[in-house]
Amino acid sequence: MCGIFGCILRTGEAASTIHEGLKKLEYRGYDSVGIATIQGRQLFLKKDRGKIDEVHEIHNLDALPGQLGIGHTRWATHGAAYQENAHPHTDCKNQVAVVHNGIIENFVELKAELEELGHTFRSKTDTEVIPHLIEEKLKEGLSLVEAVRETVKRLDGSYAIAVISVKEPDKLVCARKESPLVLGVAEDSLYIASDIPAFLPKTNKSAIIQDGEIAVLSDEGYEIRKTLDWKLVTREPEVIDWAPEMAEKQGYPHFMLKEIHEQPLRLRNTLRLQDQYLELMTTFLDRAGEVFLVACGTSYHACLAASYMFSKVALLATHPVVASEFVEQHGKSVNIDSTLLVVSQSGETADTLAAVESARLRAATVLGLTNIVGSTLTRVARVYISQQSGPEIGVAATKTFTSQLSVLSQLALRLAKKRGKISHVEIENLEEKLEQIPEIVESVILSQEEKVKRLAKKYRGKPCFFFLGRGISSAVALEGRLKLMEIAYLPSLAYPAGESKHGPISLVESGFPVVFVCPKDGTHKTVIGNIMEMKARGASIIVVVEKGDEEIKSLADDYLEVETGLPEVLSPIPFVVPLQLFAYYMAIERECDPDKPRNLAKSVTVK
Ligand code: F6R
């Protein structure tokens, strides 16, 4: 996730306006920044690694001339946070500048093709193919707009781009596919940005650029066309009445709710990981003598779910371990044949890094899954995968959890294929369902949110909750409980459902709320037995079930539903979503701030 901003002004300098706009987009990424402007027939560009204020202090971003320009605040995906990897990227002759948000999946092939044609690349980014492709098309004599159109036709993946060129110094051309892009329209200026708050201080009139559209901004106004058939689109700007603070959260009252709603988009991104990293990591896993899955908190719950995925799909036994216990529990037995798959959203969690350090000292292989490219984990891991969730601002992990699950399930599937442990039919089914997960999560949010709100009102006064699930759903139960505890301050318990009768059941009395996570997998029948045990003691039963699971619904006081027909190993992704929403609305009912729970920090850098 990155932030892009561009503008054409009639009065004033573009650079300072872009700088201001990027500040409002910093929540989308903050590891490097850059601005390019045009004056006369000359391109001016400044970019560097670091937060906007840091880069501005060194380079004075405002000191670029011209009334037209583009800017970018980066969240590294391809290529670490170095100056060369910062946007804007340019072509060989510095005549075209491009900012991009998204992932170009076929950049390796495109880059090879362009290098063959003599283009020189300066960065390790996927984005840089875009200015070079445009350069090629301009060479053929196409106009800037035509060159952009022909270029985007060749791109696989997702993008929101803004392009300027000294060849047509009065134009700003943008295109969009599956990454956000909005147009801001004022009396004497036009803006383009990843998000409305970026230009809200300048104008409250906005039009959304849709997927598969190209917008051309110039002194004369703007024009939107369909990329494929070049049909003109008539779209009048709408008036936005959000307060600036509300706008940053895209109209949501809290970042946590925004991030829960963002999950379909983020999950789509995780389906576009670079093949070579997935393949490399799978090779290491395949060769490992033993595999430890190491993490803390929510990331540990992803590891726990992953241990079921690896076992069920790839027939690989793994050891999920809470990072703070790793050294005590396994420190001495780890050796050159051990592999640690380390999961950390921040890549900076002290307990997790301590486990990594001790394993490295014993020559173990460390693989990393993280959301922060450039974090310590990415530096110490032999291979790492960036989970593509974009910055998570709410302290409670939500979208980063489901992204981790998606990546881990892809690794399990790949390993299964490599080891020949899975039939073609199963592979096809899993691949097909993985593709559907973003839509399924979207429909869970749409269909269940109102119901969750009602449940939160009904159960708001309960002092304690139980979360139970069997098999892979025990990881979901743990995560549902952690969310409720950390943001609504409700002491709660979570157990594998079978374990509940070995002690915790003594807490249950009339009206005690017990949440069961019950997909229709191999555990279904046994879970019904566990529900009956709780019901017999007067518990209030809340279930998360598949649509049409009348058997379990008839036993429950309340139910939340998820689309039916998901393979067991993928079920945690949509099943956790109603529990995230439940925690959020319980926090609201109990007047707690879900974005800033007391005593917690987004990144825990102390042991
Ligand atoms: C819970 C939460 C924490 C983190 C944990 C590990 O909502 O966010 O439990 O999951 O502190 O953090 P990372 O994944 O950054 O290592």
Coordinates of C-alpha atoms and ligand atoms in Angstrom, one line a residue:
M1 CA 0.0 0.0 0.0
C2 CA 1.4 3.4 -1.0
G3 CA 0.0 6.8 -1.4
I4 CA 0.0 8.8 -4.7
F5 CA -0.9 12.4 -5.3
G6 CA -0.8 14.7 -8.3
C7 CA -2.1 18.1 -9.2
I8 CA -2.4 20.7 -11.8
L9 CA -2.7 24.3 -10.5
R10 CA -3.4 27.6 -12.2
T11 CA -1.8 29.5 -9.4
G12 CA 0.9 28.6 -6.9
E13 CA 3.6 25.9 -6.9
A14 CA 2.6 22.2 -7.3
A15 CA 5.4 20.8 -5.1
S16 CA 4.2 22.3 -1.8
T17 CA 0.7 21.2 -2.5
I18 CA 1.9 17.7 -3.3
H19 CA 4.0 17.7 -0.1
E20 CA 0.9 18.6 1.9
G21 CA -1.2 16.0 0.2
L22 CA 1.4 13.3 0.8
K23 CA 1.4 14.1 4.5
K24 CA -2.3 13.2 4.6
L25 CA -1.5 9.9 2.9
E26 CA 1.4 9.0 5.1
Y27 CA -0.7 6.4 6.9
R28 CA -0.6 4.4 3.7
G29 CA 3.2 4.1 3.8
Y30 CA 6.1 6.0 5.1
D31 CA 9.4 4.4 4.2
S32 CA 10.3 6.7 1.3
V33 CA 8.9 9.7 -0.6
G34 CA 9.4 11.6 -3.8
I35 CA 7.9 14.3 -5.9
A36 CA 8.4 15.2 -9.6
T37 CA 7.2 18.4 -11.3
I38 CA 7.4 19.9 -14.8
Q39 CA 8.2 23.4 -15.7
G40 CA 8.7 24.5 -19.2
R41 CA 9.9 21.3 -20.9
Q42 CA 12.0 20.2 -17.9
L43 CA 11.4 17.5 -15.4
F44 CA 12.4 18.1 -11.7
L45 CA 12.6 15.3 -9.2
K46 CA 13.5 14.7 -5.6
K47 CA 13.2 11.5 -3.8
D48 CA 14.7 9.6 -0.9
R49 CA 14.2 7.0 1.7
G50 CA 12.7 8.0 5.1
K51 CA 9.5 9.6 6.4
I52 CA 8.2 12.7 4.6
D53 CA 9.5 15.1 7.2
E54 CA 12.9 13.5 7.2
V55 CA 13.3 13.7 3.5
H56 CA 11.9 17.2 3.4
E57 CA 14.5 18.3 6.0
I58 CA 17.3 17.1 3.8
H59 CA 16.0 17.9 0.3
N60 CA 13.4 20.6 0.7
L61 CA 10.6 19.0 -1.3
D62 CA 8.8 22.3 -1.8
A63 CA 11.7 23.7 -3.8
L64 CA 10.6 22.2 -7.1
P65 CA 9.3 24.5 -9.7
G66 CA 6.1 24.2 -11.8
Q67 CA 2.4 24.0 -11.4
L68 CA 2.0 20.4 -12.4
G69 CA 3.4 17.4 -10.6
I70 CA 3.1 14.0 -9.0
G71 CA 4.2 12.5 -5.6
H72 CA 4.4 9.3 -3.8
T73 CA 4.8 8.0 -0.3
R74 CA 6.0 4.4 -0.3
W75 CA 5.3 1.2 1.5
A76 CA 8.0 -1.1 0.2
T77 CA 6.8 -4.2 -1.5
H78 CA 9.3 -4.9 -4.3
G79 CA 12.7 -3.6 -3.4
A80 CA 13.8 -2.4 0.0
A81 CA 13.5 1.2 1.1
Y82 CA 16.4 2.8 -0.7
Q83 CA 16.6 6.1 -2.6
E84 CA 16.6 4.3 -6.0
N85 CA 13.5 2.4 -5.2
A86 CA 11.6 5.5 -4.1
H87 CA 9.0 6.9 -6.6
P88 CA 8.6 8.7 -8.9
H89 CA 10.4 6.4 -11.4
T90 CA 11.6 7.7 -14.7
D91 CA 12.4 6.3 -18.2
C92 CA 16.0 6.2 -19.6
K93 CA 15.9 9.8 -20.7
N94 CA 14.2 11.3 -17.6
Q95 CA 11.3 12.5 -19.8
V96 CA 8.5 10.4 -18.2
A97 CA 7.9 10.2 -14.5
V98 CA 5.5 7.7 -12.9
V99 CA 4.1 7.1 -9.4
H100 CA 2.4 3.8 -8.8
N101 CA 0.4 2.1 -6.0
G102 CA -0.2 -1.7 -6.5
I103 CA 1.8 -4.7 -7.7
I104 CA 2.8 -5.4 -11.3
E105 CA 2.8 -9.2 -11.4
N106 CA 4.5 -9.6 -14.8
F107 CA 7.3 -7.1 -14.2
V108 CA 10.0 -9.7 -14.4
E109 CA 9.0 -10.6 -18.0
L110 CA 8.5 -7.0 -19.0
K111 CA 11.8 -5.9 -17.5
A112 CA 13.6 -8.7 -19.4
E113 CA 11.9 -7.6 -22.6
L114 CA 12.8 -3.9 -22.1
E115 CA 16.4 -4.7 -21.1
E116 CA 16.6 -6.6 -24.4
L117 CA 15.5 -3.4 -26.1
G118 CA 18.3 -1.5 -24.4
H119 CA 16.5 0.1 -21.4
T120 CA 18.6 0.6 -18.3
F121 CA 16.9 0.1 -14.9
R122 CA 17.9 1.9 -11.8
S123 CA 15.7 0.3 -9.2
K124 CA 14.6 -3.1 -8.0
T125 CA 10.9 -2.1 -8.2
D126 CA 8.1 -3.6 -10.3
T127 CA 7.0 0.0 -11.0
E128 CA 10.0 1.0 -13.1
V129 CA 8.8 -1.0 -16.1
I130 CA 6.0 1.5 -16.5
P131 CA 8.0 4.6 -17.5
H132 CA 10.1 2.4 -19.8
L133 CA 7.1 0.9 -21.5
I134 CA 5.7 4.4 -21.9
E135 CA 9.0 5.6 -23.3
E136 CA 8.9 2.8 -25.9
K137 CA 5.4 3.8 -27.0
L138 CA 6.3 7.5 -27.2
K139 CA 9.2 6.5 -29.4
E140 CA 6.7 4.9 -31.7
G141 CA 5.0 8.3 -32.1
L142 CA 2.0 7.8 -29.8
S143 CA 0.7 10.7 -27.7
L144 CA 1.2 10.5 -23.9
V145 CA -2.3 9.3 -23.4
E146 CA -2.1 6.7 -26.0
A147 CA 1.3 5.5 -24.7
V148 CA -0.2 5.2 -21.2
R149 CA -3.2 3.3 -22.6
E150 CA -1.0 0.9 -24.5
T151 CA 1.2 0.4 -21.5
V152 CA -1.5 -0.4 -19.0
K153 CA -2.9 -3.0 -21.4
R154 CA 0.3 -4.9 -20.9
L155 CA 0.3 -4.8 -17.1
D156 CA -0.9 -7.8 -15.0
G157 CA -1.7 -7.1 -11.4
S158 CA -3.0 -4.0 -9.7
Y159 CA -2.2 -0.4 -10.2
A160 CA -3.2 3.2 -9.7
I161 CA -0.7 5.3 -11.6
A162 CA -0.1 8.9 -12.3
V163 CA 2.2 9.9 -15.2
I164 CA 3.7 13.2 -16.4
S165 CA 6.0 13.8 -19.3
V166 CA 8.0 16.7 -20.7
K167 CA 6.6 15.6 -24.1
E168 CA 3.2 16.9 -23.1
P169 CA 4.0 19.1 -20.2
D170 CA 0.5 20.3 -19.6
K171 CA -1.0 16.8 -18.9
L172 CA -1.3 14.4 -16.0
V173 CA -2.5 11.0 -17.1
C174 CA -3.8 8.4 -14.6
A175 CA -5.0 4.9 -14.8
R176 CA -6.5 2.5 -12.3
K177 CA -7.0 -1.2 -11.8
E178 CA -7.8 -2.6 -8.3
S179 CA -5.9 0.2 -6.4
P180 CA -7.7 3.3 -5.2
L181 CA -7.6 6.5 -7.2
V182 CA -9.8 9.6 -6.7
L183 CA -10.1 12.8 -8.5
G184 CA -10.5 16.1 -6.8
V185 CA -12.0 19.0 -8.7
A186 CA -11.7 22.7 -7.6
E187 CA -12.4 25.9 -9.5
D188 CA -8.8 26.5 -10.6
S189 CA -7.1 23.2 -9.9
L190 CA -7.3 19.4 -10.3
Y191 CA -6.0 16.7 -8.0
I192 CA -5.5 13.0 -8.1
A193 CA -4.9 10.9 -5.0
S194 CA -5.1 7.5 -3.5
D195 CA -7.6 8.8 -1.0
I196 CA -9.9 11.8 -0.6
P197 CA -8.4 13.3 2.6
A198 CA -5.3 14.1 0.6
F199 CA -7.0 16.9 -1.3
L200 CA -9.9 17.6 1.1
P201 CA -8.3 20.9 2.4
K202 CA -8.4 22.1 -1.3
T203 CA -11.7 20.8 -2.5
N204 CA -14.6 18.7 -1.3
K205 CA -15.7 17.8 -4.8
S206 CA -14.5 14.4 -5.9
A207 CA -15.1 11.7 -8.5
I208 CA -13.9 8.1 -8.1
I209 CA -11.8 6.7 -11.0
Q210 CA -13.1 3.2 -11.6
D211 CA -11.2 0.0 -12.5
G212 CA -10.3 -0.1 -16.1
E213 CA -10.4 3.7 -16.6
I214 CA -7.9 6.3 -17.7
A215 CA -8.2 9.9 -16.6
V216 CA -6.5 12.8 -18.4
L217 CA -6.1 16.0 -16.4
S218 CA -5.1 19.3 -18.1
D219 CA -5.7 23.0 -17.8
E220 CA -8.9 22.5 -19.7
G221 CA -10.4 20.1 -17.2
Y222 CA -10.6 16.3 -17.0
E223 CA -11.7 13.5 -19.2
I224 CA -12.3 9.9 -18.1
R225 CA -12.3 7.0 -20.6
K226 CA -12.6 3.3 -20.6
T227 CA -9.1 1.8 -21.2
L228 CA -10.3 -1.0 -23.4
D229 CA -12.8 0.6 -25.9
W230 CA -11.9 4.2 -25.2
K231 CA -15.5 5.1 -24.5
L232 CA -16.0 8.5 -22.8
V233 CA -17.3 8.3 -19.3
T234 CA -19.5 11.1 -17.9
R235 CA -18.9 11.4 -14.2
E236 CA -19.8 14.5 -12.3
P237 CA -17.9 15.1 -9.1
E238 CA -19.8 14.6 -5.8
V239 CA -19.6 16.8 -2.8
I240 CA -17.9 15.1 0.2
D241 CA -19.1 16.1 3.6
W242 CA -16.6 14.3 5.8
A243 CA -14.7 16.1 8.5
P244 CA -10.9 15.8 7.7
E245 CA -10.4 13.4 10.6
M246 CA -13.2 11.2 9.5
A247 CA -11.8 11.3 5.9
E248 CA -8.5 9.8 7.0
K249 CA -10.5 6.8 8.2
Q250 CA -12.4 6.9 4.9
G251 CA -15.6 7.6 6.7
Y252 CA -15.2 4.9 9.3
P253 CA -15.3 5.9 12.9
H254 CA -12.2 3.9 13.8
F255 CA -9.2 2.5 11.9
M256 CA -10.0 -0.9 13.3
L257 CA -13.3 -1.0 11.5
K258 CA -11.8 0.4 8.3
E259 CA -9.1 -2.3 8.5
I260 CA -11.7 -5.0 9.0
H261 CA -13.6 -3.7 5.9
E262 CA -10.3 -3.5 3.9
Q263 CA -9.8 -7.3 4.2
P264 CA -11.2 -8.3 0.8
L265 CA -8.8 -5.9 -0.9
R266 CA -5.8 -7.0 1.1
L267 CA -6.6 -10.6 0.6
R268 CA -6.7 -10.0 -3.2
N269 CA -3.2 -8.6 -2.8
T270 CA -1.9 -11.7 -1.0
L271 CA -3.0 -13.7 -4.1
R272 CA -0.4 -11.8 -6.1
L273 CA 2.7 -12.6 -4.2
Q274 CA 5.8 -13.1 -6.2
D275 CA 6.1 -16.6 -7.3
Q276 CA 9.9 -16.8 -6.8
Y277 CA 9.7 -16.1 -3.1
L278 CA 6.9 -18.5 -2.4
E279 CA 8.8 -21.1 -4.4
L280 CA 12.1 -20.4 -2.5
M281 CA 10.4 -20.6 0.9
T282 CA 8.7 -23.8 -0.1
T283 CA 12.0 -25.3 -1.1
F284 CA 13.5 -24.5 2.3
L285 CA 10.4 -25.9 4.1
D286 CA 10.7 -29.1 2.0
R287 CA 14.3 -29.6 2.9
A288 CA 13.9 -28.8 6.6
G289 CA 14.6 -31.5 9.2
E290 CA 12.1 -29.9 11.5
V291 CA 9.9 -26.8 11.2
F292 CA 9.1 -24.4 14.0
L293 CA 6.4 -21.8 13.4
V294 CA 7.4 -18.9 15.7
A295 CA 5.4 -15.7 16.6
C296 CA 3.6 -13.8 19.3
G297 CA -0.1 -12.8 19.8
T298 CA -2.2 -12.7 16.8
S299 CA 0.7 -13.8 14.6
Y300 CA 1.1 -16.9 16.8
H301 CA -2.6 -17.7 16.2
A302 CA -1.8 -17.6 12.4
C303 CA 1.0 -20.0 13.1
L304 CA -1.2 -22.3 15.0
A305 CA -3.7 -22.4 12.2
A306 CA -0.8 -22.9 9.8
S307 CA 0.3 -26.0 11.7
Y308 CA -3.0 -27.6 10.8
M309 CA -2.7 -26.4 7.2
F310 CA 0.8 -27.9 6.8
S311 CA -0.2 -31.1 8.5
K312 CA -3.5 -31.6 6.6
V313 CA -2.5 -30.4 3.1
A314 CA 1.2 -31.1 2.9
L315 CA 1.5 -33.9 5.5
L316 CA 4.2 -31.9 7.2
A317 CA 4.3 -31.9 11.0
T318 CA 5.4 -28.4 12.4
H319 CA 5.8 -27.0 15.9
P320 CA 3.9 -23.8 16.5
V321 CA 5.7 -22.0 19.4
V322 CA 5.1 -18.8 21.2
A323 CA 8.2 -16.8 20.5
S324 CA 8.8 -15.8 24.1
E325 CA 9.0 -19.5 25.0
F326 CA 11.1 -20.6 22.1
V327 CA 14.5 -20.3 23.6
E328 CA 13.5 -22.0 26.8
Q329 CA 11.6 -24.7 25.1
H330 CA 13.7 -25.5 22.0
G331 CA 16.8 -23.3 22.2
K332 CA 19.2 -26.2 22.9
S333 CA 17.8 -28.7 20.5
V334 CA 17.7 -26.3 17.5
N335 CA 20.4 -27.2 14.9
I336 CA 21.5 -26.8 11.3
D337 CA 18.6 -28.9 10.2
S338 CA 16.0 -26.8 11.9
T339 CA 14.0 -24.2 10.0
L340 CA 12.0 -21.4 11.7
L341 CA 9.1 -19.9 9.8
V342 CA 8.8 -16.6 11.7
V343 CA 5.6 -14.6 11.5
S344 CA 5.6 -11.0 12.6
Q345 CA 3.4 -8.2 11.3
S346 CA 5.8 -5.5 12.4
G347 CA 9.0 -7.6 12.0
E348 CA 10.2 -5.9 15.1
T349 CA 8.7 -7.8 18.0
A350 CA 11.5 -8.3 20.6
D351 CA 10.5 -11.8 21.7
T352 CA 10.2 -12.9 18.1
L353 CA 13.6 -11.5 17.2
A354 CA 15.2 -13.0 20.3
A355 CA 14.0 -16.5 19.1
V356 CA 15.4 -15.7 15.7
E357 CA 18.8 -14.7 17.1
S358 CA 19.1 -17.8 19.2
A359 CA 18.2 -20.0 16.3
R360 CA 20.6 -18.3 13.9
L361 CA 23.4 -18.8 16.4
R362 CA 22.8 -22.5 16.1
A363 CA 22.9 -22.3 12.3
A364 CA 19.1 -22.8 11.8
T365 CA 17.4 -21.5 8.7
V366 CA 15.1 -18.5 9.4
L367 CA 12.3 -17.7 7.0
G368 CA 10.2 -14.6 7.6
L369 CA 6.6 -13.5 6.9
T370 CA 6.0 -9.9 7.7
N371 CA 4.1 -6.8 6.7
I372 CA 7.1 -4.4 7.0
V373 CA 9.7 -4.6 4.3
G374 CA 12.9 -3.2 5.8
S375 CA 12.1 -4.4 9.3
T376 CA 14.7 -6.3 11.3
L377 CA 13.0 -9.6 10.4
T378 CA 13.5 -8.9 6.7
R379 CA 17.1 -8.3 7.3
V380 CA 17.9 -11.4 9.3
A381 CA 15.7 -13.9 7.5
R382 CA 17.2 -16.0 4.7
V383 CA 14.1 -15.4 2.7
Y384 CA 11.1 -13.3 3.6
I385 CA 7.7 -12.7 2.1
S386 CA 5.9 -9.4 2.4
Q387 CA 2.3 -10.1 3.3
Q388 CA 0.9 -7.1 1.4
S389 CA -1.6 -5.9 4.1
G390 CA -0.6 -2.2 4.0
P391 CA 0.0 -0.2 7.2
E392 CA -2.3 -1.3 10.0
I393 CA -3.0 1.6 12.3
G394 CA -5.5 0.0 14.8
V395 CA -3.5 -1.6 17.5
A396 CA -5.5 -4.8 17.3
A397 CA -4.3 -6.9 14.3
T398 CA -7.2 -7.7 11.9
K399 CA -6.4 -7.4 8.2
T400 CA -2.8 -8.5 8.9
F401 CA -4.1 -11.7 10.5
T402 CA -6.2 -12.8 7.5
S403 CA -3.4 -11.9 5.1
Q404 CA -1.0 -14.0 7.1
L405 CA -3.5 -16.9 6.9
S406 CA -3.7 -16.5 3.2
V407 CA 0.0 -16.5 2.6
L408 CA 0.5 -19.5 5.0
S409 CA -2.2 -21.5 3.2
Q410 CA -0.5 -20.8 -0.1
L411 CA 2.8 -22.1 1.3
A412 CA 1.1 -25.2 2.5
L413 CA -0.6 -25.8 -0.8
R414 CA 2.7 -25.3 -2.7
L415 CA 4.5 -27.6 -0.4
A416 CA 1.8 -30.2 -0.9
K417 CA 2.2 -30.0 -4.7
K418 CA 6.0 -30.2 -4.4
R419 CA 5.8 -33.3 -2.3
G420 CA 3.1 -34.9 -4.4
K421 CA 1.0 -35.2 -1.3
I422 CA -2.2 -33.9 -2.8
S423 CA -4.4 -34.9 -5.8
H424 CA -5.0 -32.7 -8.8
V425 CA -8.6 -32.4 -7.8
E426 CA -7.8 -31.2 -4.3
I427 CA -5.2 -28.7 -5.7
E428 CA -7.7 -27.3 -8.1
N429 CA -10.4 -27.0 -5.5
L430 CA -8.0 -25.2 -3.0
E431 CA -6.7 -22.9 -5.7
E432 CA -10.3 -22.0 -6.8
K433 CA -11.4 -21.4 -3.3
L434 CA -8.4 -19.3 -2.4
E435 CA -9.4 -17.0 -5.3
Q436 CA -12.9 -16.8 -3.9
I437 CA -11.8 -15.9 -0.4
P438 CA -11.8 -12.1 -0.9
E439 CA -15.5 -12.2 -2.1
I440 CA -16.5 -14.5 0.7
V441 CA -15.0 -12.2 3.3
E442 CA -16.7 -9.3 1.6
S443 CA -20.1 -11.0 1.8
V444 CA -19.5 -12.0 5.5
I445 CA -18.9 -8.4 6.3
L446 CA -21.9 -7.2 4.3
S447 CA -24.3 -9.8 5.6
Q448 CA -23.2 -10.1 9.3
E449 CA -22.2 -6.6 10.5
E450 CA -25.7 -5.4 11.5
K451 CA -26.4 -8.7 13.2
V452 CA -23.1 -8.5 15.1
K453 CA -24.1 -5.0 16.3
R454 CA -27.3 -6.4 17.7
L455 CA -25.5 -9.2 19.4
A456 CA -23.0 -6.7 21.0
K457 CA -26.0 -4.9 22.5
K458 CA -27.5 -8.1 23.8
Y459 CA -24.3 -9.4 25.4
R460 CA -22.6 -6.1 26.4
G461 CA -23.2 -6.7 30.2
K462 CA -21.7 -10.2 30.3
P463 CA -18.5 -10.2 32.4
C464 CA -16.8 -13.2 30.7
F465 CA -16.9 -15.2 27.5
F466 CA -15.8 -18.6 26.4
F467 CA -14.5 -19.2 22.8
L468 CA -14.4 -22.8 21.6
G469 CA -13.5 -24.6 18.4
R470 CA -12.0 -27.9 17.4
G471 CA -9.2 -28.5 14.9
I472 CA -8.1 -25.5 13.0
S473 CA -11.0 -23.6 14.4
S474 CA -9.3 -23.7 17.8
A475 CA -6.9 -21.1 16.4
V476 CA -9.9 -18.9 15.4
A477 CA -11.4 -19.3 18.8
L478 CA -8.1 -18.1 20.4
E479 CA -8.0 -15.1 18.0
G480 CA -11.7 -14.2 18.7
R481 CA -11.0 -14.2 22.4
L482 CA -7.8 -12.2 22.1
K483 CA -9.6 -9.5 20.1
L484 CA -12.4 -9.2 22.6
M485 CA -10.1 -9.2 25.6
E486 CA -7.7 -6.6 24.2
I487 CA -10.1 -4.0 23.0
A488 CA -13.3 -4.5 25.0
Y489 CA -11.4 -5.4 28.2
L490 CA -13.5 -8.5 28.8
P491 CA -11.7 -11.4 30.5
S492 CA -12.3 -14.4 28.3
L493 CA -11.1 -17.9 27.8
A494 CA -10.5 -19.9 24.6
Y495 CA -9.8 -23.6 24.4
P496 CA -9.9 -26.4 21.9
A497 CA -13.5 -27.4 22.5
G498 CA -12.6 -30.9 23.6
E499 CA -10.4 -29.5 26.3
S500 CA -13.2 -27.4 27.8
K501 CA -14.6 -30.3 29.8
H502 CA -11.2 -30.9 31.5
G503 CA -11.7 -27.9 33.8
P504 CA -13.0 -24.7 32.3
I505 CA -16.6 -26.0 32.1
S506 CA -16.8 -25.5 35.9
L507 CA -17.3 -21.8 35.2
V508 CA -20.4 -22.4 33.1
E509 CA -23.7 -21.5 34.7
S510 CA -27.1 -20.2 33.4
G511 CA -26.6 -17.5 30.8
F512 CA -22.8 -17.9 30.5
P513 CA -21.9 -16.9 26.9
V514 CA -20.0 -19.5 24.9
V515 CA -19.0 -18.8 21.4
F516 CA -18.4 -21.8 19.2
V517 CA -16.6 -21.6 15.9
C518 CA -18.0 -24.5 13.8
P519 CA -17.3 -24.8 10.1
K520 CA -18.7 -27.9 8.5
D521 CA -15.5 -29.9 8.6
G522 CA -14.4 -33.2 10.1
T523 CA -15.0 -31.8 13.6
H524 CA -18.7 -30.9 13.1
K525 CA -20.3 -33.9 14.8
T526 CA -18.0 -33.7 17.8
V527 CA -18.5 -30.0 18.2
I528 CA -22.3 -30.6 18.4
G529 CA -21.5 -32.9 21.4
N530 CA -19.5 -30.0 23.0
I531 CA -22.3 -27.6 22.4
M532 CA -24.7 -30.0 24.1
E533 CA -22.5 -30.2 27.1
M534 CA -22.5 -26.4 27.4
K535 CA -26.2 -26.2 26.8
A536 CA -26.9 -28.8 29.5
R537 CA -25.3 -26.4 32.0
G538 CA -27.4 -23.4 30.9
A539 CA -24.8 -21.6 28.7
S540 CA -26.0 -19.1 26.1
I541 CA -24.7 -20.5 22.9
I542 CA -23.4 -18.2 20.1
V543 CA -22.2 -20.0 17.0
V544 CA -20.4 -19.0 13.9
V545 CA -21.6 -21.5 11.3
E546 CA -21.8 -22.1 7.6
K547 CA -25.0 -20.9 5.9
G548 CA -27.6 -23.6 6.0
D549 CA -26.2 -25.5 8.9
E550 CA -29.6 -25.8 10.5
E551 CA -28.5 -28.6 12.8
I552 CA -26.1 -26.3 14.8
K553 CA -28.3 -23.2 14.4
S554 CA -31.2 -25.0 16.1
L555 CA -29.0 -25.6 19.1
A556 CA -27.8 -22.0 19.4
D557 CA -29.3 -18.9 21.0
D558 CA -27.6 -16.7 18.4
Y559 CA -25.8 -17.4 15.2
L560 CA -23.5 -15.7 12.7
E561 CA -23.1 -17.1 9.3
V562 CA -20.3 -17.6 6.8
E563 CA -20.6 -18.8 3.1
T564 CA -20.7 -22.5 2.7
G565 CA -18.4 -24.9 1.0
L566 CA -14.9 -23.8 2.0
P567 CA -12.1 -26.3 2.4
E568 CA -11.2 -26.8 6.1
V569 CA -7.8 -25.3 5.9
L570 CA -9.2 -22.0 4.5
S571 CA -12.1 -21.7 6.9
P572 CA -10.2 -19.6 9.5
I573 CA -10.0 -16.6 7.1
P574 CA -13.8 -15.9 6.8
F575 CA -14.7 -17.4 10.2
V576 CA -12.6 -15.0 12.1
V577 CA -14.2 -12.0 10.5
P578 CA -17.5 -12.0 12.5
L579 CA -15.4 -12.4 15.7
Q580 CA -13.3 -9.3 14.8
L581 CA -16.6 -7.4 14.3
F582 CA -18.0 -8.7 17.5
A583 CA -14.9 -7.5 19.4
Y584 CA -15.1 -4.1 17.7
Y585 CA -18.8 -3.6 18.5
M586 CA -18.5 -4.9 22.1
A587 CA -15.7 -2.3 22.5
I588 CA -18.1 0.4 21.2
E589 CA -20.9 -0.8 23.5
R590 CA -18.6 -0.7 26.4
E591 CA -17.2 2.8 25.4
C592 CA -13.7 1.6 24.9
D593 CA -11.5 3.1 22.2
P594 CA -10.8 0.1 19.9
D595 CA -7.9 1.8 18.1
K596 CA -5.9 2.5 21.2
P597 CA -6.4 -0.2 23.8
R598 CA -4.8 0.7 27.1
N599 CA -1.3 -0.7 27.9
L600 CA -0.8 -2.0 24.4
A601 CA 1.5 -0.9 21.6
K602 CA 1.4 -1.8 17.9
S603 CA 4.9 -3.0 18.0
V604 CA 6.2 -4.6 21.2
T605 CA 9.9 -4.0 21.2
V606 CA 10.7 -5.1 24.7
K607 CA 11.1 -8.6 26.0
Ligands
F6R1 C1 -3.1 -8.4 18.8 C2 -1.8 -8.0 18.4 C3 -0.6 -8.6 19.0 C4 0.4 -8.8 17.9 C5 1.7 -9.3 18.6 C6 2.8 -9.7 17.6 O1 -4.2 -7.8 18.1 O2 -1.7 -7.2 17.5 O3 -0.9 -9.7 19.7 O4 0.0 -9.8 17.1 O5 2.2 -8.3 19.4 O6 3.1 -8.6 16.8 P1 3.9 -8.9 15.4 O7 3.0 -9.7 14.5 O8 4.1 -7.5 14.9 O9 5.1 -9.6 15.8

